[in-house]
Structures are given as structure tokens and as C-alpha cells.
Short mmCIF file of N, CA and C in Angstrom, two decimals:
data_model
loop_
_atom_site.label_atom_id
_atom_site.label_comp_id
_atom_site.label_asym_id
_atom_site.label_seq_id
_atom_site.Cartn_x
_atom_site.Cartn_y
_atom_site.Cartn_z
N MET A 15 5.60 -17.55 -16.92
CA MET A 15 4.26 -17.23 -16.05
C MET A 15 3.54 -16.88 -16.54
N SER A 16 1.95 -17.18 -15.67
CA SER A 16 0.85 -16.72 -16.25
C SER A 16 0.73 -14.35 -16.19
N PRO A 17 -0.04 -14.86 -17.74
CA PRO A 17 -0.81 -13.42 -17.96
C PRO A 17 -1.64 -12.62 -16.28
N VAL A 18 -1.76 -13.59 -15.82
CA VAL A 18 -2.03 -13.08 -14.43
C VAL A 18 -1.35 -12.49 -13.43
N PHE A 19 -0.41 -13.16 -13.40
CA PHE A 19 0.48 -13.38 -12.68
C PHE A 19 1.73 -11.53 -13.31
N LEU A 20 2.07 -11.52 -14.56
CA LEU A 20 2.85 -10.61 -14.80
C LEU A 20 1.72 -9.26 -14.92
N ASN A 21 0.62 -9.26 -15.31
CA ASN A 21 -0.87 -8.17 -14.76
C ASN A 21 -0.52 -7.22 -13.72
N LEU A 22 -0.15 -8.60 -12.64
CA LEU A 22 -0.63 -8.02 -11.34
C LEU A 22 1.26 -7.31 -10.68
N LEU A 23 2.25 -8.41 -11.29
CA LEU A 23 3.06 -7.51 -11.22
C LEU A 23 3.27 -6.44 -11.72
N LEU A 24 2.67 -5.84 -12.78
CA LEU A 24 2.89 -4.85 -13.52
C LEU A 24 2.06 -4.12 -12.69
N ALA A 25 0.78 -3.86 -12.08
CA ALA A 25 -0.09 -3.40 -11.08
C ALA A 25 1.32 -2.93 -9.88
N PHE A 26 1.33 -3.67 -9.21
CA PHE A 26 2.95 -3.81 -8.54
C PHE A 26 4.20 -2.39 -8.66
N SER A 27 4.36 -2.81 -9.63
CA SER A 27 5.28 -1.72 -10.31
C SER A 27 4.93 -0.75 -10.83
N LEU A 28 3.28 0.34 -11.12
CA LEU A 28 2.95 1.21 -11.48
C LEU A 28 2.38 1.56 -9.65
N ALA A 29 2.22 1.15 -9.54
CA ALA A 29 1.74 1.94 -7.63
C ALA A 29 3.41 2.19 -7.04
N LEU A 30 4.08 1.31 -7.47
CA LEU A 30 5.48 1.71 -6.43
C LEU A 30 6.33 2.84 -7.22
N LEU A 31 6.05 3.08 -8.09
CA LEU A 31 6.29 4.03 -8.92
C LEU A 31 5.57 4.85 -9.11
N GLY A 32 3.99 4.84 -8.89
CA GLY A 32 3.71 5.89 -8.50
C GLY A 32 3.42 6.48 -7.17
N THR A 33 3.98 5.59 -5.80
CA THR A 33 4.74 6.14 -5.10
C THR A 33 5.80 7.04 -4.58
N LEU A 34 6.66 7.10 -6.03
CA LEU A 34 7.90 7.15 -6.05
C LEU A 34 7.40 9.14 -7.09
N LEU A 35 6.80 8.95 -7.72
CA LEU A 35 6.78 9.81 -8.40
C LEU A 35 5.87 11.30 -8.13
N PHE A 36 4.73 10.13 -7.31
CA PHE A 36 3.93 11.45 -6.51
C PHE A 36 3.53 11.65 -4.97
N ARG A 37 5.26 12.06 -4.31
CA ARG A 37 5.41 11.53 -2.74
C ARG A 37 5.13 12.90 -2.43
N SER A 38 4.99 14.28 -3.49
CA SER A 38 4.93 16.02 -2.50
C SER A 38 3.23 15.47 -2.18
N HIS A 39 1.99 14.92 -2.46
CA HIS A 39 1.33 14.94 -1.73
C HIS A 39 0.77 13.80 -0.87
N LEU A 40 0.20 13.25 0.64
CA LEU A 40 0.71 12.29 0.88
C LEU A 40 -1.20 11.66 1.14
N MET A 41 -2.08 12.14 0.26
CA MET A 41 -2.90 11.40 -0.12
C MET A 41 -3.34 10.73 -1.51
N SER A 42 -1.89 10.63 -2.48
CA SER A 42 -1.61 10.55 -3.47
C SER A 42 -0.87 9.25 -2.60
N THR A 43 0.49 9.39 -1.47
CA THR A 43 1.06 8.84 -1.59
C THR A 43 0.40 7.49 -0.73
N LEU A 44 -0.68 7.23 0.41
CA LEU A 44 -1.41 6.99 0.42
C LEU A 44 -2.06 5.63 -0.64
N LEU A 45 -3.05 6.25 -1.73
CA LEU A 45 -3.90 4.97 -2.75
C LEU A 45 -2.33 4.61 -3.66
N CYS A 46 -1.25 5.40 -2.90
CA CYS A 46 -0.19 4.34 -4.00
C CYS A 46 0.17 2.85 -3.16
N LEU A 47 0.12 3.17 -2.10
CA LEU A 47 0.44 1.93 -0.37
C LEU A 47 -0.47 0.89 -1.23
N GLU A 48 -1.64 1.15 -1.01
CA GLU A 48 -2.37 0.56 -1.18
C GLU A 48 -2.73 0.15 -2.27
N GLY A 49 -2.66 0.33 -2.86
CA GLY A 49 -2.42 -0.20 -4.27
C GLY A 49 -1.55 -0.97 -4.80
N MET A 50 -0.44 -0.58 -3.48
CA MET A 50 0.96 -2.29 -4.16
C MET A 50 0.59 -2.68 -2.71
N MET A 51 -0.23 -2.77 -2.08
CA MET A 51 -0.53 -3.38 -0.62
C MET A 51 -1.56 -4.49 -1.41
N LEU A 52 -2.34 -3.88 -2.42
CA LEU A 52 -3.74 -5.16 -2.86
C LEU A 52 -2.61 -5.84 -3.88
N SER A 53 -2.33 -5.52 -4.59
CA SER A 53 -1.40 -5.91 -5.99
C SER A 53 -1.36 -7.38 -5.03
N LEU A 54 0.29 -7.50 -3.23
CA LEU A 54 1.06 -8.31 -2.85
C LEU A 54 0.03 -9.14 -2.39
N PHE A 55 -1.57 -8.51 -2.00
CA PHE A 55 -2.33 -9.56 -1.66
C PHE A 55 -2.72 -10.81 -2.40
N LEU A 56 -3.38 -10.14 -3.85
CA LEU A 56 -3.72 -11.12 -4.91
C LEU A 56 -2.34 -11.81 -5.38
N MET A 57 -1.53 -11.50 -5.51
CA MET A 57 -0.11 -12.16 -6.01
C MET A 57 0.10 -13.74 -5.25
N SER A 58 -0.24 -12.72 -3.73
CA SER A 58 0.13 -14.14 -2.91
C SER A 58 -1.56 -15.34 -2.47
N SER A 59 -2.72 -14.60 -3.27
CA SER A 59 -3.00 -15.29 -2.76
C SER A 59 -3.13 -16.40 -4.68
N LEU A 60 -3.00 -16.22 -5.49
CA LEU A 60 -2.38 -17.17 -6.29
C LEU A 60 -1.69 -17.88 -6.23
N ILE A 61 -0.13 -17.46 -5.60
CA ILE A 61 0.29 -18.34 -5.19
C ILE A 61 0.63 -19.64 -4.36
N SER A 62 -0.30 -19.30 -3.05
CA SER A 62 -1.10 -20.26 -2.20
C SER A 62 -1.76 -21.14 -2.68
N LEU A 63 -3.07 -20.54 -3.43
CA LEU A 63 -4.20 -21.13 -4.19
C LEU A 63 -2.89 -22.11 -5.35
N ASN A 64 -1.99 -22.55 -5.98
CA ASN A 64 -1.23 -23.00 -6.69
C ASN A 64 -0.09 -23.49 -5.91
N SER A 65 -0.04 -23.59 -4.46
CA SER A 65 1.16 -24.61 -3.44
C SER A 65 -0.58 -25.43 -3.06
N GLN A 66 0.85 -26.33 -2.61
CA GLN A 66 -0.07 -27.75 -2.30
C GLN A 66 0.08 -26.70 -0.94
N PHE A 67 1.54 -26.11 -0.15
CA PHE A 67 1.85 -26.57 1.51
C PHE A 67 0.99 -25.55 1.77
N SER A 68 0.11 -26.42 3.12
CA SER A 68 -1.53 -25.97 3.64
C SER A 68 -1.69 -24.93 4.16
N LEU A 69 -0.94 -23.91 5.34
CA LEU A 69 0.32 -22.86 5.57
C LEU A 69 -0.15 -21.98 4.91
N ALA A 70 0.06 -22.11 3.86
CA ALA A 70 0.47 -20.76 3.06
C ALA A 70 -0.73 -19.92 2.68
N PHE A 71 -2.03 -20.48 3.12
CA PHE A 71 -2.91 -20.56 2.79
C PHE A 71 -3.54 -18.95 3.93
N ILE A 72 -2.09 -19.19 5.08
CA ILE A 72 -2.58 -17.80 6.27
C ILE A 72 -1.57 -16.60 5.73
N ILE A 73 -0.95 -16.29 4.68
CA ILE A 73 -0.21 -15.40 3.94
C ILE A 73 -0.99 -14.38 3.81
N PRO A 74 -2.13 -14.66 2.46
CA PRO A 74 -2.79 -13.46 2.14
C PRO A 74 -3.73 -12.82 3.10
N ILE A 75 -4.37 -13.57 3.75
CA ILE A 75 -4.11 -12.97 5.29
C ILE A 75 -3.77 -12.01 6.32
N THR A 76 -2.53 -12.63 6.69
CA THR A 76 -1.78 -11.35 6.89
C THR A 76 -1.54 -10.61 6.25
N ILE A 77 -1.21 -10.37 5.25
CA ILE A 77 -1.22 -9.39 4.59
C ILE A 77 -2.56 -8.36 4.44
N LEU A 78 -3.78 -9.13 4.17
CA LEU A 78 -4.56 -8.50 4.22
C LEU A 78 -4.90 -7.38 5.41
N VAL A 79 -5.17 -8.81 6.93
CA VAL A 79 -4.80 -7.62 8.24
C VAL A 79 -3.81 -6.46 8.26
N PHE A 80 -2.29 -6.58 7.87
CA PHE A 80 -1.23 -5.91 7.91
C PHE A 80 -1.66 -4.38 6.92
N ALA A 81 -2.37 -4.77 5.59
CA ALA A 81 -2.87 -3.80 4.97
C ALA A 81 -4.32 -3.02 5.70
N ALA A 82 -4.65 -3.50 6.29
CA ALA A 82 -5.80 -2.98 6.80
C ALA A 82 -5.33 -1.86 8.04
N CYS A 83 -4.67 -1.95 8.93
CA CYS A 83 -3.88 -2.03 9.88
C CYS A 83 -3.22 -0.19 9.20
N GLU A 84 -2.88 -0.61 8.27
CA GLU A 84 -1.95 0.50 7.67
C GLU A 84 -2.94 0.86 6.81
N ALA A 85 -3.43 1.43 6.22
CA ALA A 85 -4.75 2.41 5.85
C ALA A 85 -5.12 3.35 7.27
N ALA A 86 -5.80 2.01 8.22
CA ALA A 86 -6.54 2.94 9.49
C ALA A 86 -5.20 4.01 10.10
N VAL A 87 -3.87 3.15 10.33
CA VAL A 87 -2.71 4.41 10.58
C VAL A 87 -2.60 5.84 9.19
N GLY A 88 -2.72 5.05 8.09
CA GLY A 88 -2.77 6.17 7.35
C GLY A 88 -3.85 7.38 7.26
N LEU A 89 -4.77 6.92 7.32
CA LEU A 89 -5.79 7.97 7.62
C LEU A 89 -6.05 8.25 8.52
N ALA A 90 -5.84 7.87 9.77
CA ALA A 90 -4.88 8.93 10.81
C ALA A 90 -4.08 9.80 10.46
N LEU A 91 -2.85 9.57 10.61
CA LEU A 91 -2.02 10.50 9.73
C LEU A 91 -2.78 11.99 9.36
N LEU A 92 -3.34 11.52 7.66
CA LEU A 92 -3.37 12.45 7.32
C LEU A 92 -5.23 13.07 7.70
N VAL A 93 -6.09 13.08 8.17
CA VAL A 93 -6.44 13.19 9.14
C VAL A 93 -5.82 14.49 10.27
N MET A 94 -4.57 14.15 10.71
CA MET A 94 -4.10 15.48 11.83
C MET A 94 -3.27 15.97 10.91
N VAL A 95 -2.39 14.99 10.09
CA VAL A 95 -1.37 16.17 9.27
C VAL A 95 -2.43 17.88 8.60
N SER A 96 -3.77 17.08 7.67
CA SER A 96 -4.71 17.95 7.00
C SER A 96 -5.64 19.09 8.10
N ASN A 97 -5.39 18.66 9.67
CA ASN A 97 -6.01 19.54 9.93
C ASN A 97 -5.05 20.63 11.09
N SER A 98 -3.85 20.09 10.93
CA SER A 98 -2.74 20.85 11.81
C SER A 98 -2.53 21.97 10.72
N TYR A 99 -2.24 21.36 9.26
CA TYR A 99 -1.79 22.14 8.91
C TYR A 99 -1.85 23.03 7.39
N GLY A 100 -3.50 21.99 7.21
CA GLY A 100 -4.12 22.42 6.38
C GLY A 100 -4.78 22.14 4.72
N THR A 101 -3.41 21.87 4.58
CA THR A 101 -3.28 20.47 3.54
C THR A 101 -2.31 19.51 3.92
N ASP A 102 -1.91 18.64 2.54
CA ASP A 102 -1.43 17.61 2.90
C ASP A 102 -0.14 17.28 1.98
N TYR A 103 0.33 18.66 1.94
CA TYR A 103 1.55 18.73 1.31
C TYR A 103 2.89 17.98 2.20
N VAL A 104 3.63 17.21 1.40
CA VAL A 104 4.59 16.89 2.74
C VAL A 104 5.69 17.29 2.94
N GLN A 105 5.90 18.46 2.07
CA GLN A 105 6.83 19.67 1.81
C GLN A 105 6.70 20.69 2.70
N ASN A 106 5.30 20.31 3.44
CA ASN A 106 4.65 21.56 4.70
C ASN A 106 4.84 21.01 5.54
N LEU A 107 5.94 19.75 5.99
CA LEU A 107 5.75 19.05 7.58
C LEU A 107 6.70 19.55 8.11
N ASN A 108 7.16 19.31 8.93
CA ASN A 108 8.59 19.86 9.38
C ASN A 108 8.44 18.61 10.34
N LEU A 109 9.64 17.75 10.68
CA LEU A 109 9.84 16.10 11.42
C LEU A 109 10.19 16.65 12.98
N LEU A 110 10.74 18.20 12.99
CA LEU A 110 11.48 18.61 13.96
C LEU A 110 10.76 19.53 15.29
N GLN A 111 9.84 19.79 14.47
CA GLN A 111 8.87 20.40 15.21
C GLN A 111 8.00 19.73 16.35
N CYS A 112 8.06 20.35 17.11
CA CYS A 112 6.86 18.96 18.57
C CYS A 112 5.17 19.74 18.54
#
């Protein structure tokens, strides 16, 4: 495996670890998820460049579309939670309330 691919795999692993460790704040969790999506996009771009399969170039664009949708939904959720509760602590959220 190339060193670039190993660095991207390390970036994905660190973002996953950050998601697991910093899950008390919604903002830090969303930033770690964006890091994971960015590393997935770069890994799929590298794989599609090394591949001879012509339809492999669609995969990075699809991942980028899903990352943009995830960022928009995450930002809307963060704004809604911070306006409702005044903070982005995940522990303060009660999903049983309407």
C-alpha cells in the first residue's frame, strides 16, 4: 500500500476515534464526521484513479453529494438544538419529549 493511502486510512481512523471520544458535544461530533467523509472521498478518488473501470469515477462524486447533504442536515440540527436548548451538549437532549 502506498504511503498516501496509509495516511488517509490513519486520518479516517483518527476521525472515527474523535467521533467516539468527543460525542458529548454535537459540534465536535459533526466535525469528526466531516473528517471521515473527507478521507473517504480522497480514498475513493485514489482508488478510482488507479482503477481501469470507467464507472469508478462516479463513486467519489456520490460520496461528495452525500457529504454535502450530511453537512446541511447536521448544520440544521445544530442550529435547531442550540436555539432550543442553548447548548450543544448531547446529554441535555431528551428524545422522548416532543
